[in-house]
Amino acid sequence: MAEIDEKQLKQQIKSENFSNAYFIYGEESYLKEYYVGRLKSKLIGKNFEDFNLHSYNGKKAGITDILKDADLLPMMGGYNLVLVCDYPFDKSSADCGVIKEYLKDVPQTTVLLFWYDTVEVDIKKNSKWKSVQSAFAKAGSSVCFSKRSENELIKMLVNGCKRRNAALSPENAKYLISFSGSDIKTLLNETEKLCAFVGNGEITLDIINKLAVKSLQAKVFDLSKSIVNGDYEKAYSVLNSLFAAKEEPVSVLAVISNCFVDMYRVKCAKIAGLSFSDPAEYYNYRGREFALRNAAKSSASLSVEQLRKSLEVLMQADNTLKSASADSRLVLEETMVKLLLISKEVKYD
C-alpha cells in the first residue's frame, strides 16, 4: 500500500478493498471523523460492534494492551477492528519500535486504525511521527486530510445546494465562507439551514446575512476594519457584542492579531511588487484565502510603520491579558484605543 488521498480512500470503502492498517491525520477534523465512521460502519456494521470493535483513547491506553486485541479473531467472520484515537507516538521511541515491528505482520482478519483528532501529527518536523506514518503507509494506507482550498469549498457548497434543489452562486458561496468560516462541518450545517429556508429558490447575500451564523473571525474582522477606518462607535459596538456573546478575550485578541498580521504580510508583499495573494505561498491560508483579500482592502490606508506599531501593541496586550491579575475587558478596550490612535497617526504615551 502507500500514502493515499481522499479519492483513493473513498474507492477503497466503495469496493471494500480494505487495508489492514490505516493512519489518518491532518487539519480537517470533519473529514477525519467522517471517514473513520465510514470505515467503522463498513468493516463491522452495527450488529457486531460488541464483538469485533475494540476502541481506545490513545492518551490512556498502552500500545501493548492495544495490540493484544489486534491478535483476536473476529466473531462471525468479517474483520476485527482496533480503533485508536490520538496515540502519542511522539512521546516514546520504544512505542514507535513496537508498532513498526507489529505492522510488518498484521493479521489478515484485523484492521488496525490509528487516527488523530486533537493531537497534531507533524511528519515534517518530528522524526518519530515520520517513522510511524511511513510504517503505516508501507503496511497499509496513510491518509492526510489537509484543509480544503477556497475553490474546493466553493465547489462543495454549490454542488451541495444543487443536490437539495436550491441555487447558490460561486460568488455567494465565497461570501458564505468569509462570513461563517472555512470549517466544513459549520459550512454544511449552514447550507442545509439555508437550503431548507429557500426551498427551490436562490440563496442570496441578503439571506446569508440574515440567517447564517457569523464566525468569530468575521466578527473580529469587522472590529479590525472599524479600527483601521477610525470608526470609534462601530468598533466599540462590535467589541460589546463580542463580550455579550461571551467570547473568550484571549481568542478575540488572537483573531485581532491575526488580522493585523495578515495586513502586514500583504503590505510587505505590495512594497516588494508582489500580489496580495503571494503570502499564501509562504504561509498557510488554505481554505481562508479570503483573509488576504480582506487584508488587502483594510491595509490600504495604513503604512508599514503603523502596522508594526499595531503589532507591538497587540503583543503587549497578549502578555498583559495572560497575567493573572489582568482585567480582560479593560485590556481589550485599552488596546482598541491604542490601535485607533495609531490608525489616525496620533501619538500616545
Short mmCIF file of C-alpha atoms in Angstrom, two decimals:
data_model
loop_
_atom_site.label_atom_id
_atom_site.label_comp_id
_atom_site.label_asym_id
_atom_site.label_seq_id
_atom_site.Cartn_x
_atom_site.Cartn_y
_atom_site.Cartn_z
CA MET A 1 0.00 0.00 0.00
CA ALA A 2 1.06 3.65 0.30
CA GLU A 3 0.12 7.22 1.11
CA ILE A 4 -3.31 7.75 -0.43
CA ASP A 5 -5.69 10.67 -0.86
CA GLU A 6 -9.39 11.12 -0.10
CA LYS A 7 -10.46 9.86 -3.53
CA GLN A 8 -8.48 6.65 -3.15
CA LEU A 9 -9.80 6.06 0.37
CA LYS A 10 -13.34 6.58 -0.88
CA GLN A 11 -12.70 3.99 -3.59
CA GLN A 12 -11.36 1.51 -1.02
CA ILE A 13 -14.51 1.88 1.04
CA LYS A 14 -16.78 1.60 -2.00
CA SER A 15 -15.05 -1.54 -3.32
CA GLU A 16 -14.50 -2.93 0.21
CA ASN A 17 -10.86 -3.49 -0.70
CA PHE A 18 -9.55 -2.51 2.73
CA SER A 19 -6.01 -2.14 4.03
CA ASN A 20 -5.05 -3.96 7.21
CA ALA A 21 -3.65 -0.75 8.69
CA TYR A 22 -4.70 2.91 8.47
CA PHE A 23 -3.03 6.08 9.71
CA ILE A 24 -5.42 9.04 9.42
CA TYR A 25 -4.31 12.56 10.34
CA GLY A 26 -4.36 16.17 9.16
CA GLU A 27 -6.00 19.53 9.81
CA GLU A 28 -9.53 18.85 8.59
CA SER A 29 -11.37 17.45 11.62
CA TYR A 30 -14.71 16.84 9.93
CA LEU A 31 -13.26 14.72 7.12
CA LYS A 32 -11.18 12.63 9.54
CA GLU A 33 -14.18 11.88 11.71
CA TYR A 34 -16.40 11.23 8.69
CA TYR A 35 -14.11 8.67 7.05
CA VAL A 36 -13.28 6.92 10.32
CA GLY A 37 -17.04 6.50 10.73
CA ARG A 38 -17.40 5.18 7.18
CA LEU A 39 -14.62 2.65 7.69
CA LYS A 40 -16.06 1.53 11.01
CA SER A 41 -19.52 1.07 9.51
CA LYS A 42 -18.24 -0.89 6.52
CA LEU A 43 -15.78 -3.07 8.43
CA ILE A 44 -18.01 -4.31 11.24
CA GLY A 45 -21.52 -2.87 10.92
CA LYS A 46 -23.78 -2.18 13.90
CA ASN A 47 -24.62 -5.78 14.75
CA PHE A 48 -21.10 -6.87 15.63
CA GLU A 49 -19.63 -3.84 17.43
CA ASP A 50 -19.73 -5.61 20.79
CA PHE A 51 -17.63 -8.46 19.41
CA ASN A 52 -15.38 -7.06 16.69
CA LEU A 53 -14.75 -3.44 17.66
CA HIS A 54 -12.02 -2.52 20.15
CA SER A 55 -11.85 1.25 20.71
CA TYR A 56 -9.11 3.02 22.64
CA ASN A 57 -8.30 6.51 23.80
CA GLY A 58 -4.65 6.60 22.85
CA LYS A 59 -3.82 9.02 25.66
CA LYS A 60 -4.90 6.48 28.27
CA ALA A 61 -4.03 3.08 26.78
CA GLY A 62 -0.67 1.36 26.34
CA ILE A 63 0.48 0.05 22.97
CA THR A 64 0.95 -3.49 24.33
CA ASP A 65 -2.65 -3.73 25.54
CA ILE A 66 -3.92 -2.34 22.25
CA LEU A 67 -2.02 -4.88 20.16
CA LYS A 68 -3.32 -7.78 22.25
CA ASP A 69 -6.77 -7.03 20.85
CA ALA A 70 -5.30 -6.80 17.37
CA ASP A 71 -4.44 -10.50 17.60
CA LEU A 72 -8.05 -11.57 18.25
CA LEU A 73 -10.11 -13.31 15.60
CA PRO A 74 -13.38 -11.67 14.53
CA MET A 75 -16.68 -13.22 15.52
CA MET A 76 -18.92 -14.42 12.69
CA GLY A 77 -16.34 -13.63 10.04
CA GLY A 78 -15.65 -10.11 8.82
CA TYR A 79 -12.93 -8.00 10.41
CA ASN A 80 -11.51 -7.39 13.86
CA LEU A 81 -11.28 -3.59 14.05
CA VAL A 82 -8.88 -1.95 16.50
CA LEU A 83 -9.71 1.76 16.56
CA VAL A 84 -7.23 4.04 18.35
CA CYS A 85 -7.59 7.81 18.69
CA ASP A 86 -4.68 10.17 19.47
CA TYR A 87 -1.95 7.70 20.41
CA PRO A 88 1.13 9.84 21.28
CA PHE A 89 3.92 8.09 19.38
CA ASP A 90 5.96 11.28 19.58
CA LYS A 91 6.38 10.67 23.33
CA SER A 92 8.10 7.28 23.14
CA SER A 93 10.72 5.80 20.84
CA ALA A 94 10.00 2.39 22.37
CA ASP A 95 6.33 2.57 21.36
CA CYS A 96 7.37 3.58 17.85
CA GLY A 97 9.55 0.48 17.68
CA VAL A 98 6.74 -1.78 18.90
CA ILE A 99 4.16 -0.56 16.38
CA LYS A 100 6.61 -0.63 13.47
CA GLU A 101 7.52 -4.22 14.28
CA TYR A 102 3.86 -5.24 14.57
CA LEU A 103 2.98 -3.61 11.26
CA LYS A 104 5.31 -6.00 9.48
CA ASP A 105 2.80 -8.82 10.01
CA VAL A 106 -0.73 -7.62 10.78
CA PRO A 107 -3.28 -10.50 10.83
CA GLN A 108 -5.30 -10.62 7.62
CA THR A 109 -8.57 -10.52 9.58
CA THR A 110 -7.55 -7.40 11.55
CA VAL A 111 -7.75 -3.74 10.58
CA LEU A 112 -5.57 -1.52 12.75
CA LEU A 113 -6.85 2.07 12.51
CA PHE A 114 -4.94 4.87 14.24
CA TRP A 115 -6.40 8.34 13.77
CA TYR A 116 -5.70 11.77 15.22
CA ASP A 117 -8.37 14.17 16.39
CA THR A 118 -6.79 16.54 18.94
CA VAL A 119 -3.13 15.51 18.65
CA GLU A 120 -1.14 17.28 15.94
CA VAL A 121 0.91 14.96 13.75
CA ASP A 122 3.89 16.81 12.27
CA ILE A 123 5.73 14.39 9.98
CA LYS A 124 7.92 17.17 8.58
CA LYS A 125 9.50 18.25 11.85
CA ASN A 126 9.19 15.18 14.08
CA SER A 127 11.15 12.05 13.17
CA LYS A 128 9.04 9.78 15.41
CA TRP A 129 5.83 10.77 13.64
CA LYS A 130 7.51 10.40 10.27
CA SER A 131 8.79 6.91 11.01
CA VAL A 132 5.40 5.69 12.27
CA GLN A 133 3.49 7.27 9.40
CA SER A 134 5.90 5.69 6.91
CA ALA A 135 5.47 2.28 8.56
CA PHE A 136 1.67 2.52 8.27
CA ALA A 137 1.96 3.64 4.65
CA LYS A 138 4.16 0.63 3.88
CA ALA A 139 1.93 -1.87 5.70
CA GLY A 140 -1.42 -0.31 4.74
CA SER A 141 -2.68 3.19 4.00
CA SER A 142 -1.73 6.61 5.31
CA VAL A 143 -4.21 9.45 4.66
CA CYS A 144 -3.63 13.13 5.40
CA PHE A 145 -6.73 15.34 5.37
CA SER A 146 -5.49 18.88 4.79
CA LYS A 147 -7.68 21.95 4.81
CA ARG A 148 -9.60 22.29 1.58
CA SER A 149 -8.84 25.28 -0.60
CA GLU A 150 -11.38 28.03 -1.05
CA ASN A 151 -12.18 26.83 -4.58
CA GLU A 152 -12.77 23.29 -3.31
CA LEU A 153 -15.09 24.61 -0.61
CA ILE A 154 -16.98 26.73 -3.12
CA LYS A 155 -17.50 23.71 -5.37
CA MET A 156 -18.67 21.63 -2.40
CA LEU A 157 -21.21 24.26 -1.32
CA VAL A 158 -22.57 24.95 -4.80
CA ASN A 159 -22.99 21.24 -5.58
CA GLY A 160 -24.46 20.53 -2.14
CA CYS A 161 -27.14 23.17 -2.65
CA LYS A 162 -27.83 21.90 -6.15
CA ARG A 163 -28.49 18.40 -4.79
CA ARG A 164 -31.06 19.98 -2.44
CA ASN A 165 -32.69 21.78 -5.40
CA ALA A 166 -31.51 25.18 -4.16
CA ALA A 167 -29.28 27.64 -6.03
CA LEU A 168 -26.07 29.11 -4.62
CA SER A 169 -23.78 31.05 -6.95
CA PRO A 170 -19.97 30.65 -6.65
CA GLU A 171 -19.74 34.33 -5.64
CA ASN A 172 -22.26 33.88 -2.82
CA ALA A 173 -20.57 30.64 -1.75
CA LYS A 174 -17.31 32.57 -1.46
CA TYR A 175 -19.08 35.17 0.66
CA LEU A 176 -20.58 32.47 2.90
CA ILE A 177 -17.08 31.10 3.55
CA SER A 178 -15.81 34.53 4.57
CA PHE A 179 -18.95 35.03 6.69
CA SER A 180 -19.15 31.68 8.52
CA GLY A 181 -15.55 30.45 8.27
CA SER A 182 -13.90 27.57 6.45
CA ASP A 183 -14.77 24.75 8.86
CA ILE A 184 -16.51 22.11 6.72
CA LYS A 185 -18.92 20.94 9.40
CA THR A 186 -20.08 24.51 10.05
CA LEU A 187 -20.47 25.23 6.35
CA LEU A 188 -22.51 22.06 5.76
CA ASN A 189 -24.79 22.94 8.67
CA GLU A 190 -25.26 26.47 7.34
CA THR A 191 -26.01 25.39 3.78
CA GLU A 192 -28.53 22.80 4.99
CA LYS A 193 -30.29 25.51 7.00
CA LEU A 194 -30.22 27.99 4.11
CA CYS A 195 -31.48 25.37 1.65
CA ALA A 196 -34.36 24.49 3.97
CA PHE A 197 -35.29 28.19 4.12
CA VAL A 198 -35.26 28.92 0.38
CA GLY A 199 -36.68 25.58 -0.78
CA ASN A 200 -36.25 25.57 -4.55
CA GLY A 201 -35.14 29.19 -4.59
CA GLU A 202 -31.83 31.02 -4.59
CA ILE A 203 -29.60 31.71 -1.58
CA THR A 204 -28.83 35.41 -1.86
CA LEU A 205 -26.40 37.64 0.02
CA ASP A 206 -29.29 39.14 1.94
CA ILE A 207 -30.43 35.69 3.11
CA ILE A 208 -26.87 34.77 4.14
CA ASN A 209 -26.54 37.98 6.15
CA LYS A 210 -29.85 37.40 7.90
CA LEU A 211 -29.69 33.65 8.61
CA ALA A 212 -26.11 32.37 8.56
CA VAL A 213 -24.03 32.24 11.73
CA LYS A 214 -21.19 34.73 11.65
CA SER A 215 -17.83 33.29 12.68
CA LEU A 216 -15.64 34.86 15.35
CA GLN A 217 -13.10 35.64 12.67
CA ALA A 218 -15.68 37.53 10.61
CA LYS A 219 -16.88 39.46 13.67
CA VAL A 220 -13.34 40.41 14.64
CA PHE A 221 -12.59 41.39 11.06
CA ASP A 222 -15.46 43.89 11.35
CA LEU A 223 -13.82 45.17 14.52
CA SER A 224 -10.40 45.46 12.86
CA LYS A 225 -11.90 47.21 9.84
CA SER A 226 -13.61 49.72 12.13
CA ILE A 227 -10.32 50.36 13.92
CA VAL A 228 -8.45 50.91 10.64
CA ASN A 229 -11.20 53.27 9.45
CA GLY A 230 -11.12 55.16 12.73
CA ASP A 231 -14.79 54.38 13.37
CA TYR A 232 -14.85 54.52 17.19
CA GLU A 233 -18.59 53.96 17.52
CA LYS A 234 -18.68 50.85 15.30
CA ALA A 235 -15.53 49.41 16.93
CA TYR A 236 -16.99 49.69 20.42
CA SER A 237 -20.31 48.27 19.24
CA VAL A 238 -18.62 45.17 17.82
CA LEU A 239 -16.46 44.75 20.93
CA ASN A 240 -19.53 44.97 23.16
CA SER A 241 -21.31 42.34 21.07
CA LEU A 242 -18.31 40.01 21.45
CA PHE A 243 -18.41 40.38 25.23
CA ALA A 244 -22.18 39.87 25.20
CA ALA A 245 -21.64 36.64 23.27
CA LYS A 246 -19.16 35.59 25.98
CA GLU A 247 -16.32 35.13 23.53
CA GLU A 248 -13.01 34.36 25.23
CA PRO A 249 -10.90 37.57 25.41
CA VAL A 250 -7.72 35.62 24.58
CA SER A 251 -9.39 34.22 21.46
CA VAL A 252 -10.67 37.65 20.42
CA LEU A 253 -7.21 39.17 20.82
CA ALA A 254 -5.66 36.28 18.88
CA VAL A 255 -8.01 36.85 15.93
CA ILE A 256 -7.41 40.63 16.01
CA SER A 257 -3.67 39.91 15.97
CA ASN A 258 -4.11 37.55 13.01
CA CYS A 259 -5.97 40.28 11.11
CA PHE A 260 -3.10 42.72 11.62
CA VAL A 261 -0.51 40.06 10.76
CA ASP A 262 -2.41 39.43 7.51
CA MET A 263 -2.38 43.16 6.76
CA TYR A 264 1.35 43.40 7.49
CA ARG A 265 2.14 40.48 5.17
CA VAL A 266 0.02 41.91 2.37
CA LYS A 267 1.54 45.37 2.79
CA CYS A 268 5.08 43.96 2.66
CA ALA A 269 4.16 41.93 -0.44
CA LYS A 270 2.84 45.05 -2.13
CA ILE A 271 6.01 47.00 -1.32
CA ALA A 272 8.03 44.15 -2.83
CA GLY A 273 5.98 44.41 -6.03
CA LEU A 274 4.02 41.23 -5.39
CA SER A 275 0.31 40.44 -5.38
CA PHE A 276 -1.77 40.45 -2.20
CA SER A 277 -2.21 36.68 -2.65
CA ASP A 278 1.52 35.87 -2.77
CA PRO A 279 1.90 35.44 1.03
CA ALA A 280 -0.17 32.25 0.63
CA GLU A 281 2.92 30.66 -0.93
CA TYR A 282 4.79 31.02 2.35
CA TYR A 283 2.03 30.81 4.99
CA ASN A 284 -0.95 28.51 5.39
CA TYR A 285 -4.06 30.28 4.07
CA ARG A 286 -5.64 27.17 2.59
CA GLY A 287 -9.41 27.43 2.93
CA ARG A 288 -9.17 31.02 4.14
CA GLU A 289 -7.79 32.81 1.13
CA PHE A 290 -10.46 35.45 1.80
CA ALA A 291 -8.32 36.68 4.72
CA LEU A 292 -5.73 38.03 2.29
CA ARG A 293 -8.37 39.76 0.18
CA ASN A 294 -9.78 41.36 3.30
CA ALA A 295 -6.30 42.36 4.44
CA ALA A 296 -5.53 43.99 1.10
CA LYS A 297 -8.57 46.25 1.43
CA SER A 298 -8.05 47.05 5.11
CA SER A 299 -4.32 47.79 4.90
CA ALA A 300 -4.61 50.24 2.01
CA SER A 301 -4.78 53.27 4.31
CA LEU A 302 -2.03 52.13 6.70
CA SER A 303 1.74 52.35 6.42
CA VAL A 304 4.16 49.55 7.29
CA GLU A 305 5.28 51.56 10.31
CA GLN A 306 1.71 51.89 11.58
CA LEU A 307 1.20 48.14 11.19
CA ARG A 308 4.44 47.42 13.07
CA LYS A 309 3.36 49.67 15.93
CA SER A 310 -0.04 47.97 15.98
CA LEU A 311 1.59 44.53 16.22
CA GLU A 312 3.74 45.73 19.12
CA VAL A 313 0.61 46.94 20.92
CA LEU A 314 -1.10 43.60 20.33
CA MET A 315 1.93 41.68 21.61
CA GLN A 316 1.98 43.76 24.78
CA ALA A 317 -1.76 43.20 25.23
CA ASP A 318 -1.29 39.44 24.86
CA ASN A 319 1.34 39.42 27.61
CA THR A 320 -0.89 41.54 29.87
CA LEU A 321 -4.02 39.51 29.17
CA LYS A 322 -2.28 36.30 30.15
CA SER A 323 -1.22 37.68 33.54
CA ALA A 324 -3.35 36.52 36.47
CA SER A 325 -4.42 39.98 37.64
CA ALA A 326 -5.41 41.46 34.28
CA ASP A 327 -8.96 42.77 33.69
CA SER A 328 -9.61 41.26 30.26
CA ARG A 329 -12.24 43.78 29.18
CA LEU A 330 -10.10 46.72 30.22
CA VAL A 331 -7.09 45.29 28.38
CA LEU A 332 -9.06 44.87 25.15
CA GLU A 333 -10.62 48.31 25.40
CA GLU A 334 -7.25 49.97 26.02
CA THR A 335 -5.73 48.02 23.15
CA MET A 336 -8.51 49.10 20.83
CA VAL A 337 -8.00 52.76 21.76
CA LYS A 338 -4.25 52.48 21.07
CA LEU A 339 -4.90 50.86 17.70
CA LEU A 340 -7.43 53.54 16.80
CA LEU A 341 -4.92 56.25 17.67
CA ILE A 342 -2.22 54.57 15.57
CA SER A 343 -4.62 54.39 12.62
CA LYS A 344 -5.09 58.15 12.96
CA GLU A 345 -1.34 58.71 13.45
CA VAL A 346 -1.92 60.11 16.93
CA LYS A 347 0.94 59.67 19.39
CA TYR A 348 0.23 58.37 22.85
CA ASP A 349 2.30 57.59 25.96
#
